[in-house]
Tab-separated table of C-alpha atoms in Angstrom:
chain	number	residue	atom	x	y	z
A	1	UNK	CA	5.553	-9.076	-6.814
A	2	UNK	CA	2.078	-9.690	-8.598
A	3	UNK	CA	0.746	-6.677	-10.554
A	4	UNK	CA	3.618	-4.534	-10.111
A	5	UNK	CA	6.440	-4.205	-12.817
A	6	UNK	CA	9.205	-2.074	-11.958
A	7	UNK	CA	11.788	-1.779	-14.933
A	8	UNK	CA	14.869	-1.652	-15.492
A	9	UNK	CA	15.891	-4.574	-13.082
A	10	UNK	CA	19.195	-3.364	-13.282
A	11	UNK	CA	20.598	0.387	-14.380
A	12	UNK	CA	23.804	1.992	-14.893
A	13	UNK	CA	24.188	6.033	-14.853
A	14	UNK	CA	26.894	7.896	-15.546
A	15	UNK	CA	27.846	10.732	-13.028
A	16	UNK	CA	25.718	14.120	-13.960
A	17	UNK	CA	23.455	12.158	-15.642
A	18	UNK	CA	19.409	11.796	-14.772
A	19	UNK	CA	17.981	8.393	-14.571
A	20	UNK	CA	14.084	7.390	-14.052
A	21	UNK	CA	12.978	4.102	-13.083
A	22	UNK	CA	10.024	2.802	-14.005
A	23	UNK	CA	6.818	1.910	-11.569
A	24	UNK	CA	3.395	0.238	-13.092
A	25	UNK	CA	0.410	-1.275	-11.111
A	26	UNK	CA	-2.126	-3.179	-12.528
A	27	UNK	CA	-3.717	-4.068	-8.635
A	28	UNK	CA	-5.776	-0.776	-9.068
A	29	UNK	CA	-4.296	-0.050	-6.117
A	30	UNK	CA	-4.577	3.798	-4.627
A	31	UNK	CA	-1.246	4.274	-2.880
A	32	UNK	CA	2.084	4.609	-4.189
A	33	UNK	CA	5.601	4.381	-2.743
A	34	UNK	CA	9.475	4.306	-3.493
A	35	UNK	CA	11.924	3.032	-0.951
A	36	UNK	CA	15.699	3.258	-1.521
A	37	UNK	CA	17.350	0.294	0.451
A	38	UNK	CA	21.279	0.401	1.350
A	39	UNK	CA	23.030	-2.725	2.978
A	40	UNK	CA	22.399	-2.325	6.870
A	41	UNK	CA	19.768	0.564	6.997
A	42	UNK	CA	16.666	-0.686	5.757
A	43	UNK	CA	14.314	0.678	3.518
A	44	UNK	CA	14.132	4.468	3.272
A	45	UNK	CA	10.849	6.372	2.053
A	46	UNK	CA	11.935	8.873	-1.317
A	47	UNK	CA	8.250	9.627	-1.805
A	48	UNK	CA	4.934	8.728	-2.037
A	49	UNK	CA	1.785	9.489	-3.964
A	50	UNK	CA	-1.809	8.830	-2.167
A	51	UNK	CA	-3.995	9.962	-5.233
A	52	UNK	CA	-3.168	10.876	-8.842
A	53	UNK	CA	-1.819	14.466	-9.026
A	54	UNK	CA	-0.514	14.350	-5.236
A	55	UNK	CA	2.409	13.116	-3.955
A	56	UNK	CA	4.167	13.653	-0.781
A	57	UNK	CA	8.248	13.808	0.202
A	58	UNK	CA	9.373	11.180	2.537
A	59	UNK	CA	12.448	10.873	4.448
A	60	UNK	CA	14.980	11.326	2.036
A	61	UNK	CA	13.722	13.161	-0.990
A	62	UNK	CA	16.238	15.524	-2.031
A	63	UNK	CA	17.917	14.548	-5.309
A	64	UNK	CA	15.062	12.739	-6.570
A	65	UNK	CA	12.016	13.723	-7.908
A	66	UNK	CA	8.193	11.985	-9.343
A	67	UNK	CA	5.206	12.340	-11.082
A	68	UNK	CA	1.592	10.430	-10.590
A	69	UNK	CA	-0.342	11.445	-13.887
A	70	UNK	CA	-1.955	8.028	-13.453
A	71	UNK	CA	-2.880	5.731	-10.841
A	72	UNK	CA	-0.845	3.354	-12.798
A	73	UNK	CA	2.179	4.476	-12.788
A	74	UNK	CA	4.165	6.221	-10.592
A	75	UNK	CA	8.274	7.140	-12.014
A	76	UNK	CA	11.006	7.911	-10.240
A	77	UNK	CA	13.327	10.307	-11.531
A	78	UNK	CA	17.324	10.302	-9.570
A	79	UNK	CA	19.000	13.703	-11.207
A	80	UNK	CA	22.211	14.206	-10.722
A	81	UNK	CA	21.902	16.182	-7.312
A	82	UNK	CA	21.395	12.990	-5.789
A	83	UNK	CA	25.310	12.623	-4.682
A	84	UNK	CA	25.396	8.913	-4.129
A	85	UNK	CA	22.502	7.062	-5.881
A	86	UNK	CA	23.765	3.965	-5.694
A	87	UNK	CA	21.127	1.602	-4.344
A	88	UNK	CA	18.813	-0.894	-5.000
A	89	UNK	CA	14.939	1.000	-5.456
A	90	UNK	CA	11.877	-0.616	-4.512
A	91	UNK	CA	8.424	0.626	-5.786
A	92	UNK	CA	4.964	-0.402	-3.159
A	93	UNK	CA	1.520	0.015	-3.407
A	94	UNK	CA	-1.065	-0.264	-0.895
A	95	UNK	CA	-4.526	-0.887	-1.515
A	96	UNK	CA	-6.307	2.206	0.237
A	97	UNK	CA	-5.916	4.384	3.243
A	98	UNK	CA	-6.524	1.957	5.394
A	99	UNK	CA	-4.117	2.389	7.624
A	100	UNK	CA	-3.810	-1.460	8.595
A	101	UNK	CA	-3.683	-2.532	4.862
A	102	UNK	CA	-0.331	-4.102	3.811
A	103	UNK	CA	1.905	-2.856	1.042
A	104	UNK	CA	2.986	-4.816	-1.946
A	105	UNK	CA	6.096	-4.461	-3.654
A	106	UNK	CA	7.741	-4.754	-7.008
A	107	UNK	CA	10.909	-6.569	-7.746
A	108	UNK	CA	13.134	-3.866	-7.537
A	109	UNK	CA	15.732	-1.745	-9.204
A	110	UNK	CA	19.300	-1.850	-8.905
A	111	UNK	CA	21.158	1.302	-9.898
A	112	UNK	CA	24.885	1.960	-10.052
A	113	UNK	CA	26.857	4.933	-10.738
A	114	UNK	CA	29.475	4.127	-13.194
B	1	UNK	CA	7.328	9.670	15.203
B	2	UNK	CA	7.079	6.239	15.043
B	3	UNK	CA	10.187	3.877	14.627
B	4	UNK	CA	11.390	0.696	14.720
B	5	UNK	CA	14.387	-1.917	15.760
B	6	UNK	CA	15.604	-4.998	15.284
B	7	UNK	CA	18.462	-5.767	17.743
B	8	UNK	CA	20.052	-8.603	15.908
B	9	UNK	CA	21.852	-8.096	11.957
B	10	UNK	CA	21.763	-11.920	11.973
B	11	UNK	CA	20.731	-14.927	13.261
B	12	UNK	CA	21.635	-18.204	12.853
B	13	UNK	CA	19.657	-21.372	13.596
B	14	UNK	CA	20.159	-25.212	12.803
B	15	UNK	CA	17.750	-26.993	10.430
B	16	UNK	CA	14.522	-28.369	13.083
B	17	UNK	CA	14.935	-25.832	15.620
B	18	UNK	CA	12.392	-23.192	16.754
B	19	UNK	CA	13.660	-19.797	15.439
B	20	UNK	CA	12.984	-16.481	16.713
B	21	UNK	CA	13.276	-12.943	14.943
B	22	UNK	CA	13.045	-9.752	17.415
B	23	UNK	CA	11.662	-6.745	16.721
B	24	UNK	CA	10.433	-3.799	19.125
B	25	UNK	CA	8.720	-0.428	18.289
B	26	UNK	CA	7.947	2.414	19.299
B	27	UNK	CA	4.709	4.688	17.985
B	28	UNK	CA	2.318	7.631	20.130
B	29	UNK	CA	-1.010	5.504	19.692
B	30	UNK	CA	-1.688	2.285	18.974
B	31	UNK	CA	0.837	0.392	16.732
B	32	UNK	CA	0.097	-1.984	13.446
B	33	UNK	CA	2.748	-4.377	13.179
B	34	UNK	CA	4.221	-5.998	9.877
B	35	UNK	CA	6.897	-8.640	8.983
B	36	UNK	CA	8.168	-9.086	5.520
B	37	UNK	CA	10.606	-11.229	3.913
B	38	UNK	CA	13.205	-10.685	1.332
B	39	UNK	CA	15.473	-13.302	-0.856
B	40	UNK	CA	18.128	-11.475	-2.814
B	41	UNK	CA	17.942	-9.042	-5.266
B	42	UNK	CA	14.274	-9.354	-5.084
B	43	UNK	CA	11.001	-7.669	-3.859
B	44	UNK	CA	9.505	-7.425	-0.055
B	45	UNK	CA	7.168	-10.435	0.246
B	46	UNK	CA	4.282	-9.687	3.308
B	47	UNK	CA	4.448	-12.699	5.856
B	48	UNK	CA	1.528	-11.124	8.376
B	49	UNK	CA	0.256	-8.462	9.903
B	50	UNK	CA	-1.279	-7.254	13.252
B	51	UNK	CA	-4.226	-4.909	13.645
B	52	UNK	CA	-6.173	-5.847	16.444
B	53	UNK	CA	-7.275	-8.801	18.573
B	54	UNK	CA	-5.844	-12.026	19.283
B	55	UNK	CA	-1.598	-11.375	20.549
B	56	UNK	CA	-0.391	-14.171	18.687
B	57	UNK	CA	-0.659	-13.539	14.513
B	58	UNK	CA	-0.333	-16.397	12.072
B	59	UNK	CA	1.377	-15.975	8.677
B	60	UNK	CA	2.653	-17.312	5.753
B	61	UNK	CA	4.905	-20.406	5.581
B	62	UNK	CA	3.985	-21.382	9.163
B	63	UNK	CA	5.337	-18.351	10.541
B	64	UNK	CA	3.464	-16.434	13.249
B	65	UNK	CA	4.344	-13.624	15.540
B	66	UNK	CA	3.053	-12.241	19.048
B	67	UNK	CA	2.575	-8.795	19.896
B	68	UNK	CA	3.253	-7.898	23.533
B	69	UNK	CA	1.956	-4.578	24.030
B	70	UNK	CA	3.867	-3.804	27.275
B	71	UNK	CA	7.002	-4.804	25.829
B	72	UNK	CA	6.269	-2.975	22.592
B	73	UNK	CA	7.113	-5.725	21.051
B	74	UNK	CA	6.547	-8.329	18.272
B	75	UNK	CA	8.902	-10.623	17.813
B	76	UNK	CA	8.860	-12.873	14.606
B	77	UNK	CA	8.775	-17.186	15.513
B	78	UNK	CA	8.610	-20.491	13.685
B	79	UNK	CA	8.479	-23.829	15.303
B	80	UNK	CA	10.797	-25.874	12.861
B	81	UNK	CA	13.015	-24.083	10.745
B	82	UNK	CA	14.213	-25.104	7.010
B	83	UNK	CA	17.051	-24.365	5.072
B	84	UNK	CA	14.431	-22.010	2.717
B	85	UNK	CA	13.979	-19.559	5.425
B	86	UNK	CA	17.243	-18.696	5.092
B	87	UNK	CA	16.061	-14.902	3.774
B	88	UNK	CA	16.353	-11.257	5.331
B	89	UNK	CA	13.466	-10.298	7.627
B	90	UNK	CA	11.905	-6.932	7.830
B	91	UNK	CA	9.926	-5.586	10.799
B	92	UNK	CA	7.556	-2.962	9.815
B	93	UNK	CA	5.401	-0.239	12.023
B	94	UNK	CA	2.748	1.804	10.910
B	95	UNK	CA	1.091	4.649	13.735
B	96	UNK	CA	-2.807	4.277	14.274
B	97	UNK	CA	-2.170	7.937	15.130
B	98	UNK	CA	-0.932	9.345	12.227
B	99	UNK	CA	-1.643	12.677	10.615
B	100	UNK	CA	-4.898	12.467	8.414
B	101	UNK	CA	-3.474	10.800	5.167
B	102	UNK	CA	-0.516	9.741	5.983
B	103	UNK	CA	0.631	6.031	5.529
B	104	UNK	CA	3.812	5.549	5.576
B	105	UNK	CA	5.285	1.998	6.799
B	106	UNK	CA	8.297	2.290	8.977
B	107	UNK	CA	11.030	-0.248	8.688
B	108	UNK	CA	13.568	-1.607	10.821
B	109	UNK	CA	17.046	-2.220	9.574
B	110	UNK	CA	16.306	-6.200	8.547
B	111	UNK	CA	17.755	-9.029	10.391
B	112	UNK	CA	19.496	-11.941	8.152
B	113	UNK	CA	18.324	-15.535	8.943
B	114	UNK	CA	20.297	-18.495	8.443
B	115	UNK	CA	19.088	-21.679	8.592
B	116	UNK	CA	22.363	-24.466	9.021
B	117	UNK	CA	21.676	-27.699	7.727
């Protein structure tokens, strides 16, 4: 919600095909996130990005991949190793390291293989 | 590691009553403790948080939440629910103890909240 504008809201891909959604921040915020949630498990971390130029893996990273060339903006690509992409994506930022800082999050994407 | 559960998938509470959300943990230090709530198709909103001090948190929308240490717990309450609640609930942990610069939030599964008129 707020400052962060995740686009498309919804997304259709086509198997084999790669797909990025779209992550912008205008809270000036340092940390970045993408969760992938599926009905009944939660929200999974896919990655995250601390700094510009760094990013980490998170719990379920293979199949998907990112950049951070900005602290603005922080895309998620899904390739087509990702078997079953379906999901709806959520983008979060946090404010600093603080460890005790909440996240915010973006609206979300909704992706479906097709 | 640090994780996270929320025993219930759903509850379901009449219009006026108290309502309660559970939520445990489990982390090597000390814990910081988040709920969020989300309506459909949308984004995580943040209700409140716990760091340190006083058990019982205050939120958003008159909800507040008390942290019981030797139950690892911190279980989401309300006094009076509404039919707006109606929303899914997310329990969040994050370890005090975590490797230098690391931050990720944990999540629990989400409970769904009903509110009957």
């Amino acid at each position: 919600d707020g400052g962060i504008t995740q686009s498309p809201k919804y997304l259709f891909r086509k198997e084999g095909q790669n797909v990025t959604l779209s992550c912008e921040q205008n809270l000036n915020h340092d940390a970045m996130y993408w969760y992938r949630q599926d009905p009944g498990q939660g929200l999974r971390l896919i990655y995250y990005s601390q700094i510009v130029n760094d990013f980490q893996k998170g719990d379920i990273a293979e199949g998907y991949s990112v950049s951070r060339e900005k602290k603005e903006s922080f895309p998620l690509t899904v390739t087509s190793a990702q078997k079953n992409p379906t999901a709806f994506y959520l983008c979060a930022t946090v404010r600093d390291r603080g460890r005790g800082t909440e996240a915010f999050f973006g609206q979300g994407t909704r992706l479906t293989v097709v | 590691a640090q994780s996270v559960a929320q025993p219930e998938d759903q509850v379901n509470v009449a219009e006026g009553n108290p309502l309660t959300v559970k939520c445990t943990y489990s982390v090597s230090g000390n814990p910081y403790l988040f709920w969020y709530v989300q309506y459909p198709n949308r984004g995580l909103q943040f209700l409140l948080k716990y760091i340190t001090g006083d058990n019982l948190v205050k939120g958003s929308y008159g909800f507040e939440a008390e942290f019981n240490k030797s139950q690892t717990s911190f279980h989401l309450k309300k006094p009076s629910a509404l039919v707006s609640d109606s929303a899914l609930y997310f329990c969040a942990v994050r370890d005090t103890d975590s490797g230098a610069g690391s931050y990720q939030l944990t999540f629990g599964k989400g409970t769904k909240l009903s509110v009957i008129p």
